[in-house]
PDB file of C-alpha atoms in Angstrom:
ATOM      1  CA  MET A 265     -39.244  22.842  54.575  1.00 67.00           C
ATOM      2  CA  ALA A 266     -35.737  23.007  56.020  1.00 71.00           C
ATOM      3  CA  GLU A 267     -36.867  25.715  58.447  1.00 80.00           C
ATOM      4  CA  ASP A 268     -39.733  23.516  59.666  1.00 81.00           C
ATOM      5  CA  HIS A 269     -37.330  20.628  60.217  1.00 82.00           C
ATOM      6  CA  ALA A 270     -34.897  22.854  62.135  1.00 84.00           C
ATOM      7  CA  LEU A 271     -37.732  24.254  64.269  1.00 84.00           C
ATOM      8  CA  ARG A 272     -39.073  20.771  65.003  1.00 88.00           C
ATOM      9  CA  GLN A 273     -35.598  19.545  65.885  1.00 89.00           C
ATOM     10  CA  SER A 274     -35.068  22.551  68.158  1.00 88.00           C
ATOM     11  CA  ILE A 275     -38.361  21.874  69.960  1.00 88.00           C
ATOM     12  CA  ILE A 276     -37.501  18.193  70.413  1.00 92.00           C
ATOM     13  CA  ILE A 277     -34.058  19.052  71.795  1.00 92.00           C
ATOM     14  CA  GLY A 278     -35.587  21.639  74.143  1.00 88.00           C
ATOM     15  CA  CYS A 279     -38.165  19.166  75.445  1.00 89.00           C
ATOM     16  CA  ALA A 280     -35.513  16.463  75.877  1.00 93.00           C
ATOM     17  CA  LEU A 281     -33.297  18.857  77.835  1.00 91.00           C
ATOM     18  CA  CYS A 282     -36.222  19.856  80.087  1.00 85.00           C
ATOM     19  CA  ILE A 283     -37.053  16.220  80.785  1.00 89.00           C
ATOM     20  CA  ALA A 284     -33.393  15.418  81.478  1.00 92.00           C
ATOM     21  CA  TYR A 285     -33.129  18.409  83.850  1.00 85.00           C
ATOM     22  CA  ILE A 286     -36.198  17.319  85.798  1.00 81.00           C
ATOM     23  CA  MET A 287     -35.028  13.702  85.980  1.00 86.00           C
ATOM     24  CA  VAL A 288     -31.525  14.604  87.178  1.00 87.00           C
ATOM     25  CA  SER A 289     -33.016  17.051  89.660  1.00 79.00           C
ATOM     26  CA  ALA A 290     -35.391  14.402  91.025  1.00 79.00           C
ATOM     27  CA  CYS A 291     -32.551  11.888  91.346  1.00 86.00           C
ATOM     28  CA  LEU A 292     -30.404  14.396  93.228  1.00 82.00           C
ATOM     29  CA  ILE A 293     -33.255  15.300  95.568  1.00 80.00           C
ATOM     30  CA  ASN A 294     -33.954  11.635  96.317  1.00 83.00           C
ATOM     31  CA  PHE A 295     -30.261  10.952  96.904  1.00 86.00           C
ATOM     32  CA  ASN A 296     -29.899  13.969  99.196  1.00 82.00           C
ATOM     33  CA  LYS A 297     -33.013  12.974 101.138  1.00 83.00           C
ATOM     34  CA  PHE A 298     -31.596   9.453 101.540  1.00 87.00           C
ATOM     35  CA  LEU A 299     -28.211  10.852 102.567  1.00 85.00           C
ATOM     36  CA  LEU A 300     -29.736  13.152 105.187  1.00 83.00           C
ATOM     37  CA  GLN A 301     -31.764  10.299 106.648  1.00 84.00           C
ATOM     38  CA  LYS A 302     -28.510   8.392 107.238  1.00 87.00           C
ATOM     39  CA  PHE A 303     -26.445  11.464 108.204  1.00 85.00           C
ATOM     40  CA  PRO A 304     -28.880  14.069 109.607  1.00 86.00           C
ATOM     41  CA  PHE A 305     -26.385  16.917 109.941  1.00 87.00           C
ATOM     42  CA  PRO A 306     -27.062  19.488 107.192  1.00 87.00           C
ATOM     43  CA  TRP A 307     -24.474  22.020 108.386  1.00 88.00           C
ATOM     44  CA  GLU A 308     -21.674  19.455 108.344  1.00 88.00           C
ATOM     45  CA  LEU A 309     -22.848  18.064 105.013  1.00 85.00           C
ATOM     46  CA  THR A 310     -22.789  21.570 103.535  1.00 85.00           C
ATOM     47  CA  ALA A 311     -19.257  22.133 104.833  1.00 88.00           C
ATOM     48  CA  LEU A 312     -18.105  18.801 103.379  1.00 87.00           C
ATOM     49  CA  HIS A 313     -19.762  19.581 100.048  1.00 84.00           C
ATOM     50  CA  MET A 314     -18.224  23.028  99.719  1.00 87.00           C
ATOM     51  CA  SER A 315     -14.792  21.883 100.915  1.00 91.00           C
ATOM     52  CA  PHE A 316     -14.756  18.992  98.452  1.00 91.00           C
ATOM     53  CA  CYS A 317     -15.857  21.217  95.552  1.00 88.00           C
ATOM     54  CA  SER A 318     -13.246  23.856  96.420  1.00 88.00           C
ATOM     55  CA  LEU A 319     -10.486  21.279  96.718  1.00 94.00           C
ATOM     56  CA  MET A 320     -11.428  19.606  93.430  1.00 93.00           C
ATOM     57  CA  SER A 321     -11.589  22.983  91.654  1.00 89.00           C
ATOM     58  CA  LEU A 322      -8.152  23.934  92.946  1.00 89.00           C
ATOM     59  CA  LEU A 323      -6.782  20.532  91.958  1.00 95.00           C
ATOM     60  CA  LEU A 324      -8.286  20.825  88.483  1.00 93.00           C
ATOM     61  CA  TYR A 325      -6.867  24.335  88.117  1.00 89.00           C
ATOM     62  CA  GLY A 326      -3.438  23.055  89.148  1.00 90.00           C
ATOM     63  CA  VAL A 327      -3.571  20.145  86.693  1.00 94.00           C
ATOM     64  CA  ALA A 328      -5.296  21.827  83.742  1.00 90.00           C
ATOM     65  CA  PRO A 329      -5.234  25.644  84.005  1.00 86.00           C
ATOM     66  CA  GLY A 330      -6.357  25.853  80.376  1.00 87.00           C
ATOM     67  CA  LEU A 331      -9.849  24.891  81.544  1.00 88.00           C
ATOM     68  CA  PHE A 332     -10.025  28.247  83.345  1.00 85.00           C
ATOM     69  CA  PRO A 333      -9.348  30.809  80.575  1.00 86.00           C
ATOM     70  CA  ALA A 334     -10.734  33.740  82.580  1.00 82.00           C
ATOM     71  CA  MET A 335      -8.029  33.327  85.234  1.00 80.00           C
ATOM     72  CA  GLU A 336      -5.471  34.904  82.866  1.00 81.00           C
ATOM     73  CA  ARG A 337      -7.429  38.164  82.918  1.00 81.00           C
ATOM     74  CA  VAL A 338      -7.428  38.418  86.707  1.00 80.00           C
ATOM     75  CA  GLN A 339      -3.698  38.005  87.282  1.00 78.00           C
ATOM     76  CA  GLY A 340      -2.662  40.437  89.998  1.00 78.00           C
ATOM     77  CA  ARG A 341      -6.272  41.213  90.974  1.00 80.00           C
ATOM     78  CA  LYS A 342      -7.190  37.980  92.743  1.00 74.00           C
ATOM     79  CA  MET A 343      -7.478  39.611  96.172  1.00 79.00           C
ATOM     80  CA  GLN A 344      -9.690  42.343  94.707  1.00 81.00           C
ATOM     81  CA  LEU A 345     -11.997  39.708  93.232  1.00 79.00           C
ATOM     82  CA  LEU A 346     -12.104  37.884  96.543  1.00 80.00           C
ATOM     83  CA  LYS A 347     -14.236  40.673  98.039  1.00 82.00           C
ATOM     84  CA  PHE A 348     -16.911  39.890  95.433  1.00 81.00           C
ATOM     85  CA  PHE A 349     -16.693  36.117  95.652  1.00 82.00           C
ATOM     86  CA  LEU A 350     -16.678  35.740  99.435  1.00 85.00           C
ATOM     87  CA  PRO A 351     -20.202  37.181  99.866  1.00 87.00           C
ATOM     88  CA  LEU A 352     -21.431  35.035  96.963  1.00 85.00           C
ATOM     89  CA  GLY A 353     -19.868  31.979  98.571  1.00 85.00           C
ATOM     90  CA  ALA A 354     -21.480  32.835 101.901  1.00 87.00           C
ATOM     91  CA  PHE A 355     -24.902  33.230 100.288  1.00 87.00           C
ATOM     92  CA  PHE A 356     -24.445  29.966  98.389  1.00 85.00           C
ATOM     93  CA  ALA A 357     -23.423  28.158 101.590  1.00 86.00           C
ATOM     94  CA  THR A 358     -26.502  29.528 103.363  1.00 88.00           C
ATOM     95  CA  ALA A 359     -28.775  28.441 100.497  1.00 84.00           C
ATOM     96  CA  LEU A 360     -27.165  25.005 100.423  1.00 83.00           C
ATOM     97  CA  TYR A 361     -27.565  24.612 104.181  1.00 87.00           C
ATOM     98  CA  ALA A 362     -31.215  25.695 104.018  1.00 86.00           C
ATOM     99  CA  SER A 363     -31.970  23.262 101.207  1.00 82.00           C
ATOM    100  CA  ASN A 364     -30.201  20.441 103.066  1.00 83.00           C
ATOM    101  CA  LYS A 365     -32.167  21.297 106.208  1.00 86.00           C
ATOM    102  CA  ALA A 366     -35.406  21.211 104.201  1.00 84.00           C
ATOM    103  CA  TYR A 367     -34.788  17.540 103.346  1.00 81.00           C
ATOM    104  CA  LEU A 368     -35.354  16.722 106.999  1.00 82.00           C
ATOM    105  CA  TYR A 369     -38.867  18.230 107.051  1.00 83.00           C
ATOM    106  CA  CYS A 370     -40.352  18.207 103.545  1.00 80.00           C
ATOM    107  CA  THR A 371     -41.446  15.547 101.101  1.00 78.00           C
ATOM    108  CA  VAL A 372     -39.536  14.923  97.903  1.00 75.00           C
ATOM    109  CA  ALA A 373     -42.489  16.069  95.773  1.00 73.00           C
ATOM    110  CA  PHE A 374     -42.674  19.386  97.591  1.00 76.00           C
ATOM    111  CA  LEU A 375     -38.920  19.943  97.260  1.00 76.00           C
ATOM    112  CA  GLN A 376     -38.975  19.038  93.569  1.00 73.00           C
ATOM    113  CA  PHE A 377     -41.633  21.599  92.743  1.00 74.00           C
ATOM    114  CA  MET A 378     -39.995  24.236  94.883  1.00 75.00           C
ATOM    115  CA  LYS A 379     -36.719  23.601  93.074  1.00 74.00           C
ATOM    116  CA  GLU A 380     -38.383  23.888  89.673  1.00 71.00           C
ATOM    117  CA  SER A 381     -39.887  27.217  90.697  1.00 75.00           C
ATOM    118  CA  ASN A 382     -36.325  28.499  91.159  1.00 78.00           C
ATOM    119  CA  VAL A 383     -36.091  28.654  87.367  1.00 80.00           C
ATOM    120  CA  VAL A 384     -38.953  31.153  87.409  1.00 84.00           C
ATOM    121  CA  LEU A 385     -37.320  33.115  90.217  1.00 85.00           C
ATOM    122  CA  VAL A 386     -34.025  33.378  88.318  1.00 86.00           C
ATOM    123  CA  PHE A 387     -35.854  34.463  85.171  1.00 88.00           C
ATOM    124  CA  LEU A 388     -37.799  37.138  87.060  1.00 89.00           C
ATOM    125  CA  LEU A 389     -34.606  38.422  88.694  1.00 89.00           C
ATOM    126  CA  CYS A 390     -32.930  38.547  85.278  1.00 88.00           C
ATOM    127  CA  CYS A 391     -35.869  40.598  84.014  1.00 89.00           C
ATOM    128  CA  ALA A 392     -35.573  42.907  87.021  1.00 91.00           C
ATOM    129  CA  VAL A 393     -31.907  43.674  86.324  1.00 90.00           C
ATOM    130  CA  GLY A 394     -32.348  43.941  82.558  1.00 88.00           C
ATOM    131  CA  LEU A 395     -30.697  40.712  81.417  1.00 87.00           C
ATOM    132  CA  GLN A 396     -33.987  39.353  80.008  1.00 88.00           C
ATOM    133  CA  ARG A 397     -37.138  40.909  78.631  1.00 89.00           C
ATOM    134  CA  MET A 398     -40.623  39.897  79.660  1.00 89.00           C
ATOM    135  CA  ASP A 399     -43.189  39.484  76.899  1.00 90.00           C
ATOM    136  CA  ARG A 400     -46.656  37.936  76.771  1.00 91.00           C
ATOM    137  CA  VAL A 401     -45.484  34.445  75.896  1.00 89.00           C
ATOM    138  CA  LYS A 402     -42.903  34.396  78.698  1.00 88.00           C
ATOM    139  CA  ALA A 403     -45.453  35.821  81.138  1.00 89.00           C
ATOM    140  CA  VAL A 404     -47.907  33.049  80.230  1.00 90.00           C
ATOM    141  CA  VAL A 405     -45.178  30.420  80.710  1.00 86.00           C
ATOM    142  CA  VAL A 406     -44.237  31.896  84.106  1.00 86.00           C
ATOM    143  CA  VAL A 407     -47.873  31.954  85.234  1.00 88.00           C
ATOM    144  CA  TRP A 408     -48.366  28.405  83.895  1.00 85.00           C
ATOM    145  CA  ILE A 409     -45.338  27.104  85.851  1.00 80.00           C
ATOM    146  CA  LEU A 410     -46.352  28.908  89.027  1.00 80.00           C
ATOM    147  CA  ALA A 411     -49.952  27.704  88.762  1.00 82.00           C
ATOM    148  CA  GLY A 412     -48.822  24.120  88.145  1.00 77.00           C
ATOM    149  CA  SER A 413     -46.393  24.259  91.046  1.00 75.00           C
ATOM    150  CA  TRP A 414     -49.026  25.755  93.327  1.00 77.00           C
ATOM    151  CA  MET A 415     -51.548  23.048  92.428  1.00 75.00           C
ATOM    152  CA  CYS A 416     -49.002  20.274  92.965  1.00 70.00           C
ATOM    153  CA  ILE A 417     -47.762  21.491  96.336  1.00 68.00           C
ATOM    154  CA  HIS A 418     -51.069  22.725  97.722  1.00 69.00           C
ATOM    155  CA  GLY A 419     -51.590  19.550  99.736  1.00 63.00           C
ATOM    156  CA  GLU A 420     -47.942  19.291 100.777  1.00 60.00           C
ATOM    157  CA  ILE A 421     -47.880  22.333 103.042  1.00 58.00           C
ATOM    158  CA  ASN A 422     -48.272  20.225 106.211  1.00 57.00           C
ATOM    159  CA  PHE A 423     -44.603  19.637 107.002  1.00 51.00           C
ATOM    160  CA  THR A 424     -43.630  16.438 108.804  1.00 51.00           C
TER     161      THR A 424
END
């Protein structure tokens, strides 16, 4: 009986987290679309976003270094780590620019479903590098998500 209650509670929490993720994602997409209608410069917006996040991270590290416990392990190797993080930052900036540019041409519904399909893409990449294992249930869920996304965006392919 206790196991059934724990399972039910776990399912409810999982569903609530999925709904919260989708709602926050939809709100962010709508806000970004609104922002790019008022300020239609995705490259500049990306630069502002990344500069602000970098500045706030550095400020937070200066004020509360205890929030960054991994930094103790990289003392003396920060320049070595920079060669790994600079390409990641460049790829992230490119992805952020491309997504900001997409707000100028695509509908919110199309962007929402494309964003949700990123979860599938990350899972498949994790399977490809051995961080996750694919089984029948996960394969059915992946196909279900892709089929649902395809059906929802089928009519949205005519970009404005």
